[in-house]
PDB file of C-alpha atoms in Angstrom:
ATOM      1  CA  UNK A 434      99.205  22.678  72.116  1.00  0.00           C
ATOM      2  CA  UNK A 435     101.552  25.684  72.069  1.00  0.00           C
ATOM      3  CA  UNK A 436     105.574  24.017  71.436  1.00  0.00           C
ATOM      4  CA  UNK A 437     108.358  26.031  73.410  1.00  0.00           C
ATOM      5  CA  UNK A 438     109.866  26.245  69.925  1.00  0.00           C
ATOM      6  CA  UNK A 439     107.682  29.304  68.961  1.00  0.00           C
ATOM      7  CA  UNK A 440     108.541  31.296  72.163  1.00  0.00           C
ATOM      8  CA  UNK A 441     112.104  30.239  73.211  1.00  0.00           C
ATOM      9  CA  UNK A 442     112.946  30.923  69.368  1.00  0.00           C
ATOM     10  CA  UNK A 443     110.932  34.358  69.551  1.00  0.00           C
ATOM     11  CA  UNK A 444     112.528  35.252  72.884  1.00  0.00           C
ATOM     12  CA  UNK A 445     115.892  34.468  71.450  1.00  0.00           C
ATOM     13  CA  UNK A 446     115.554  36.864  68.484  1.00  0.00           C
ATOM     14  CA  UNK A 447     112.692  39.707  69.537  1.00  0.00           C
ATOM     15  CA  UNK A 448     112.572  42.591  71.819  1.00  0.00           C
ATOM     16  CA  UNK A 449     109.544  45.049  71.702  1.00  0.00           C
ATOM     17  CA  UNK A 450     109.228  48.213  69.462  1.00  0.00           C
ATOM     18  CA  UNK A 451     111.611  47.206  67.119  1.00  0.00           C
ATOM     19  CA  UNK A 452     114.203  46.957  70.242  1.00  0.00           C
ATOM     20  CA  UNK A 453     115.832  43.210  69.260  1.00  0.00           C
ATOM     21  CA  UNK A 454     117.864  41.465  71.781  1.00  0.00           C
ATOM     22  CA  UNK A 455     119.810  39.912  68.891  1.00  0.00           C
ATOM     23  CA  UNK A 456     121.330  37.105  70.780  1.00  0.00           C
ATOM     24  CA  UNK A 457     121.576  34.742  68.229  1.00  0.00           C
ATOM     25  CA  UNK A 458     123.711  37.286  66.281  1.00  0.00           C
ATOM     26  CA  UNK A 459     125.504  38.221  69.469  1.00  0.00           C
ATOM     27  CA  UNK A 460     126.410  34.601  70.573  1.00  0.00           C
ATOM     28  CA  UNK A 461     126.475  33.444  66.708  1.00  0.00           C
ATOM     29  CA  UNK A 462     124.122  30.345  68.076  1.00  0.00           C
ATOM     30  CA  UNK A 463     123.747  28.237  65.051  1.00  0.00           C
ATOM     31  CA  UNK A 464     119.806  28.270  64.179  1.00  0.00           C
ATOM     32  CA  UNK A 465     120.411  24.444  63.755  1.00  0.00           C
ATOM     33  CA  UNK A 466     121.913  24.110  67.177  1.00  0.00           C
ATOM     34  CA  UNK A 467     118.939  25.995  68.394  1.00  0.00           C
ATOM     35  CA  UNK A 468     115.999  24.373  66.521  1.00  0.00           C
ATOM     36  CA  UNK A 469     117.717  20.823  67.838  1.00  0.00           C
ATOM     37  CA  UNK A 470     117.914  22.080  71.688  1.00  0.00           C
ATOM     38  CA  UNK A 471     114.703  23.228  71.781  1.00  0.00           C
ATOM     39  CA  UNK A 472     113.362  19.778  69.918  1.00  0.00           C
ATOM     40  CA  UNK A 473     115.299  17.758  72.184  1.00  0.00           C
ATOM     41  CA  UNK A 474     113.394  19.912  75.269  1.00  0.00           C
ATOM     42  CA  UNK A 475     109.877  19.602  74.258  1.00  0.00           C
ATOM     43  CA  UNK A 476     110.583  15.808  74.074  1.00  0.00           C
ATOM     44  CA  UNK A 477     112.268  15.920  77.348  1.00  0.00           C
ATOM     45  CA  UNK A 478     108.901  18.100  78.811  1.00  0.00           C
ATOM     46  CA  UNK A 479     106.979  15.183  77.644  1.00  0.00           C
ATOM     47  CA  UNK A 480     109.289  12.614  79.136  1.00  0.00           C
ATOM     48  CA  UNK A 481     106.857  11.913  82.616  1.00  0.00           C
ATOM     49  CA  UNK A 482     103.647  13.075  80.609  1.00  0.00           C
ATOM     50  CA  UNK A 483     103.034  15.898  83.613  1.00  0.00           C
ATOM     51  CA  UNK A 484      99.791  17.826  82.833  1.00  0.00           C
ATOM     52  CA  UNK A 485     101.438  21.014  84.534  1.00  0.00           C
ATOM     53  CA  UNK A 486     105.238  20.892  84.166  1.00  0.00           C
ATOM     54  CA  UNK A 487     105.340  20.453  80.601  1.00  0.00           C
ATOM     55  CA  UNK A 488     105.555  22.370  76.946  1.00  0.00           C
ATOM     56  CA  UNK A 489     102.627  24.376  77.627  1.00  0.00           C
ATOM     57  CA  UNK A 490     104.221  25.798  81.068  1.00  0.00           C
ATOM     58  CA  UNK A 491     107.767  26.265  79.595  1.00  0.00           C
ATOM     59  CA  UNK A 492     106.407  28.263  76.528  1.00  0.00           C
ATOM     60  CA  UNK A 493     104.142  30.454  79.321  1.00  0.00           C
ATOM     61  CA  UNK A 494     107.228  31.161  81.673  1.00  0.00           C
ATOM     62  CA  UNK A 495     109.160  31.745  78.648  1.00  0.00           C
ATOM     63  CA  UNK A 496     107.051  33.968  76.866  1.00  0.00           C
ATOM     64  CA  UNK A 497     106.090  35.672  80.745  1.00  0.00           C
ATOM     65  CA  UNK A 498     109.958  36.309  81.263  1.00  0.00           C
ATOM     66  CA  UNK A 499     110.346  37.959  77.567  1.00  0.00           C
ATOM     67  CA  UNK A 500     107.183  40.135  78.379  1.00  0.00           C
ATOM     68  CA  UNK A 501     108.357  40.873  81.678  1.00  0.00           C
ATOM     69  CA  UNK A 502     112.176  42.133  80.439  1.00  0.00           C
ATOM     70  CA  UNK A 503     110.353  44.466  77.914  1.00  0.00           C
ATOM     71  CA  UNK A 504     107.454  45.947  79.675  1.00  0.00           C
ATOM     72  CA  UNK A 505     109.395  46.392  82.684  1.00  0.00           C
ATOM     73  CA  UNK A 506     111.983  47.760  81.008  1.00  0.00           C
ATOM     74  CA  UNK A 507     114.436  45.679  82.790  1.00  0.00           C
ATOM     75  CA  UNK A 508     116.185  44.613  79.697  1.00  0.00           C
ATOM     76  CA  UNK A 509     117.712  48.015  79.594  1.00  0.00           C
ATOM     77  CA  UNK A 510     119.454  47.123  82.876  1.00  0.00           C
ATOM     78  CA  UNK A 511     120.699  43.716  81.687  1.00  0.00           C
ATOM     79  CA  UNK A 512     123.478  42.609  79.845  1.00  0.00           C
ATOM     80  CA  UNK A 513     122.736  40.562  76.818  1.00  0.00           C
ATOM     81  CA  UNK A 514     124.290  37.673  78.179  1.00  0.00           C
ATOM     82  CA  UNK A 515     122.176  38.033  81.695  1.00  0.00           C
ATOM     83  CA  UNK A 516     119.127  38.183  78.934  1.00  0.00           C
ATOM     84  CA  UNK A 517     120.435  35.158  77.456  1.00  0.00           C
ATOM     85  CA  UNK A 518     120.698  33.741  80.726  1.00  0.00           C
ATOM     86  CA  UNK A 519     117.346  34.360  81.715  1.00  0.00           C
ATOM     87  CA  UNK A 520     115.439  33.266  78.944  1.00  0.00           C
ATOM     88  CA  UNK A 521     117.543  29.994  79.336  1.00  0.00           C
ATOM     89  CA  UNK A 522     116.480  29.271  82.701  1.00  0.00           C
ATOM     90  CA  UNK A 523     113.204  30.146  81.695  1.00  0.00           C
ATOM     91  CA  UNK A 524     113.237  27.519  79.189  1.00  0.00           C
ATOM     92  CA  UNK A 525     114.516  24.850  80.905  1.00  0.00           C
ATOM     93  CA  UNK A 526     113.174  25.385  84.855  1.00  0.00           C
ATOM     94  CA  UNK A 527     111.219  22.556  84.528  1.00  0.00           C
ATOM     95  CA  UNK A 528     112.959  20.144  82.260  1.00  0.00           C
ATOM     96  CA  UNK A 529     112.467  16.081  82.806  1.00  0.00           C
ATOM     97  CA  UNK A 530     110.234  16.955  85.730  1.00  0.00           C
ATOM     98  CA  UNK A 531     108.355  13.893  87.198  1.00  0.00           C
ATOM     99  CA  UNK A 532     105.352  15.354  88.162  1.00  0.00           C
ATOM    100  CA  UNK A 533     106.266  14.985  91.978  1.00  0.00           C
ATOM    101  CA  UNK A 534     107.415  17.380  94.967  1.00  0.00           C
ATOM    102  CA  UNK A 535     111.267  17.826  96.023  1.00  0.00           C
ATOM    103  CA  UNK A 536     109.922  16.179  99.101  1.00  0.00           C
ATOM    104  CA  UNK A 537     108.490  13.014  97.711  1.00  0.00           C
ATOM    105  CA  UNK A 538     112.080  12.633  96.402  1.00  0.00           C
ATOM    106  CA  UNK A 539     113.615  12.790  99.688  1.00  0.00           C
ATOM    107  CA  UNK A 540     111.451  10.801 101.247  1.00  0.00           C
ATOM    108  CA  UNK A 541     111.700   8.123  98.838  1.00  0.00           C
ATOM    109  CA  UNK A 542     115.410   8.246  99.272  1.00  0.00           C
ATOM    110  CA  UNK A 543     115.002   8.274  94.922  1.00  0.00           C
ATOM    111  CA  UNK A 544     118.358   8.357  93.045  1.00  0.00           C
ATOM    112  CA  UNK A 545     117.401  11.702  91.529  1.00  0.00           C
ATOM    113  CA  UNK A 546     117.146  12.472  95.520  1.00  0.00           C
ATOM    114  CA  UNK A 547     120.380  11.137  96.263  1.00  0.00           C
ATOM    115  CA  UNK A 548     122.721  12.234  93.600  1.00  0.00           C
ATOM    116  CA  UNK A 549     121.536  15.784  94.639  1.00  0.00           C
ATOM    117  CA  UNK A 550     121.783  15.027  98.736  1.00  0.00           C
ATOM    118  CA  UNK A 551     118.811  16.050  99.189  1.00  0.00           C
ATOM    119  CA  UNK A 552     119.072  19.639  98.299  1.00  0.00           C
ATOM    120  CA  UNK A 553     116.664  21.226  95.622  1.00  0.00           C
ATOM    121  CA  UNK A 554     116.365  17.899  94.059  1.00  0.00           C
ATOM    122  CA  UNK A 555     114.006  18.662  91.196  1.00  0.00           C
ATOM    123  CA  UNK A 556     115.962  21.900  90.284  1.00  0.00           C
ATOM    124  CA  UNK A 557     119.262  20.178  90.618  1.00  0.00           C
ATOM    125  CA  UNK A 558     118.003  17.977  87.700  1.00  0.00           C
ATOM    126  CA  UNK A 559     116.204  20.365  85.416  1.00  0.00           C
ATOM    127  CA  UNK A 560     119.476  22.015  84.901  1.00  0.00           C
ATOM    128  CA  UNK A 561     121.663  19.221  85.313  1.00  0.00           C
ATOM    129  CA  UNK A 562     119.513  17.537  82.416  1.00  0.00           C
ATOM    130  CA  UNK A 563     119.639  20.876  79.824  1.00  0.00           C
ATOM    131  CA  UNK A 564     123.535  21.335  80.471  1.00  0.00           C
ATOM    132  CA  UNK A 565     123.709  17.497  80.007  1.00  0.00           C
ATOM    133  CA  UNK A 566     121.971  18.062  76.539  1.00  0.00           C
ATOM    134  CA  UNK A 567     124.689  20.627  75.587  1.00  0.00           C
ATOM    135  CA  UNK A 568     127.133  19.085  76.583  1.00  0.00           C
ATOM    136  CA  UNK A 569     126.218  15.334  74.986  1.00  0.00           C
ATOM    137  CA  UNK A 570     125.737  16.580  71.868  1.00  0.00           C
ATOM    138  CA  UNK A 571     127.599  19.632  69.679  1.00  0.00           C
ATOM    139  CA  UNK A 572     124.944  19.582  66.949  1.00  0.00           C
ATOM    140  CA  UNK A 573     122.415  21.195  69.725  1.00  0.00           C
ATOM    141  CA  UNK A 574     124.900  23.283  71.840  1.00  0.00           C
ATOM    142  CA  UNK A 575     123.871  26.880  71.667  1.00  0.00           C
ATOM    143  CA  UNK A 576     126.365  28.074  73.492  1.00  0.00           C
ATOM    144  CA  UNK A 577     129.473  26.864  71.754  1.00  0.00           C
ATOM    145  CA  UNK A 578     130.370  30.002  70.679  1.00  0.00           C
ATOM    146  CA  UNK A 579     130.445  31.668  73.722  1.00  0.00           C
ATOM    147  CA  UNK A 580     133.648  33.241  74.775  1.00  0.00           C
ATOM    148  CA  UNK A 581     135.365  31.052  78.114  1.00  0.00           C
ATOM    149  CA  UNK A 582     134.306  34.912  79.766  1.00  0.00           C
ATOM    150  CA  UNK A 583     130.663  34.135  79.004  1.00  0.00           C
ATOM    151  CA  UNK A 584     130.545  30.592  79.524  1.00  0.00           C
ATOM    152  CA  UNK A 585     132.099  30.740  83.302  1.00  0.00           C
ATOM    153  CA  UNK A 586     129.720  33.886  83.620  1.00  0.00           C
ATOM    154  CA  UNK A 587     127.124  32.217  82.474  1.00  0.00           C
ATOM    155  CA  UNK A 588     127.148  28.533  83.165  1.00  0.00           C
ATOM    156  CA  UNK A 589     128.622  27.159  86.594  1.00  0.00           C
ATOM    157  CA  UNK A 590     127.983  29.678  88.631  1.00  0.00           C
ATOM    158  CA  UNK A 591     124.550  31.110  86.894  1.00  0.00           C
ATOM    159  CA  UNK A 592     123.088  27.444  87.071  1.00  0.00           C
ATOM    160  CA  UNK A 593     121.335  28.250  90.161  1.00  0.00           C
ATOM    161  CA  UNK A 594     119.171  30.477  88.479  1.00  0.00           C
ATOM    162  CA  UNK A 595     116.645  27.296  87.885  1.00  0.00           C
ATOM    163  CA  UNK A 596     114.471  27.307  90.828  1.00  0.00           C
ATOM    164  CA  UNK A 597     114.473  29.097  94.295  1.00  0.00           C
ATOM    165  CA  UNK A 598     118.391  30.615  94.362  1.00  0.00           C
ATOM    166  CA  UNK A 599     119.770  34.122  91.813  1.00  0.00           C
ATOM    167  CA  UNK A 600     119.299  34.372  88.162  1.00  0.00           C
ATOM    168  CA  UNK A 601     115.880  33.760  87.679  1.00  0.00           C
ATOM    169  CA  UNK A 602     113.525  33.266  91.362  1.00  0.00           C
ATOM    170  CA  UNK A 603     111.568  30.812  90.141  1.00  0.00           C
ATOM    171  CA  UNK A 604     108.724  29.166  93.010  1.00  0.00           C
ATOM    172  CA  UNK A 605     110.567  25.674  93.589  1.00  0.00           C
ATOM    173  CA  UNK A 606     108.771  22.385  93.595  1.00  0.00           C
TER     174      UNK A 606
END
């Protein structure tokens, strides 16, 4: 089975033609602080063992978002901290997911369903969960270098590009 590792860490450093997006240098994440986020979401993907929301898909929509910045072209339209942003999102869309709908939340009023009120439940968590990661823990915190600039830019009000809102339109639960 394909790990996220291999294509979060590839999006992070590659672009195509000898084009790099150079985040890591850009953001100076720590390649410790990156090898231990992505660790601690491949055993997060495995959390429910869900045969569809798990490593496999987050390396594909990974690896399908770096393809589609770079044969698009897109890339050249982006900043490299809406890059950065995207390939995030990509990564983590689909973090801790249970293997069940938004609506099987609601309707069984589950505290995942409740803490959220009901609204994009499932996508509510998967981001929740990957900023809670970040935020619990220093030694995996990629983003700790970001400037407060980036961090407001790309954080708060960017989290809402996990699922069916801006950053990234991803087909909710």
């Amino acid at each position: 089975m394909a790990k996220i590792s291999n294509s979060v860490s590839q999006c992070y450093r590659e672009g195509g033609g000898g084009r790099r997006y150079d985040l890591i240098n850009r953001f100076k994440i720590p390649i410790s602080a990156l090898v231990s986020f992505v660790e601690a979401l491949e055993v997060g993907y495995s959390k429910h063992k869900n045969p569809y929301h798990n490593l496999m898909h987050a390396a594909d929509v990974t690896q399908t978002v770096h393809y589609l910045l770079l044969k698009t072209g897109i890339m050249h339209w982006l900043t490299e901290l809406e890059i950065l942003a995207m390939i995030f999102a990509a990564a983590v869309h689909d973090y801790e997911h249970t293997g069940t709908t938004n609506n099987f939340h609601i309707q069984t009023r589950s505290d995942t369903a409740i803490l959220y009120n009901d609204r994009a439940v499932l996508e509510n968590h998967h981001v929740s969960a990957a900023y809670r990661l970040l935020q619990e823990d220093d030694e995996m915190n990629i983003f700790f270098n970001l400037s407060k600039d980036d961090w407001r830019t790309q954080s708060p009000g960017r989290r809402d590009g996990v699922g069916d809102r801006h950053v990234l339109p991803l087909p909710a639960d």
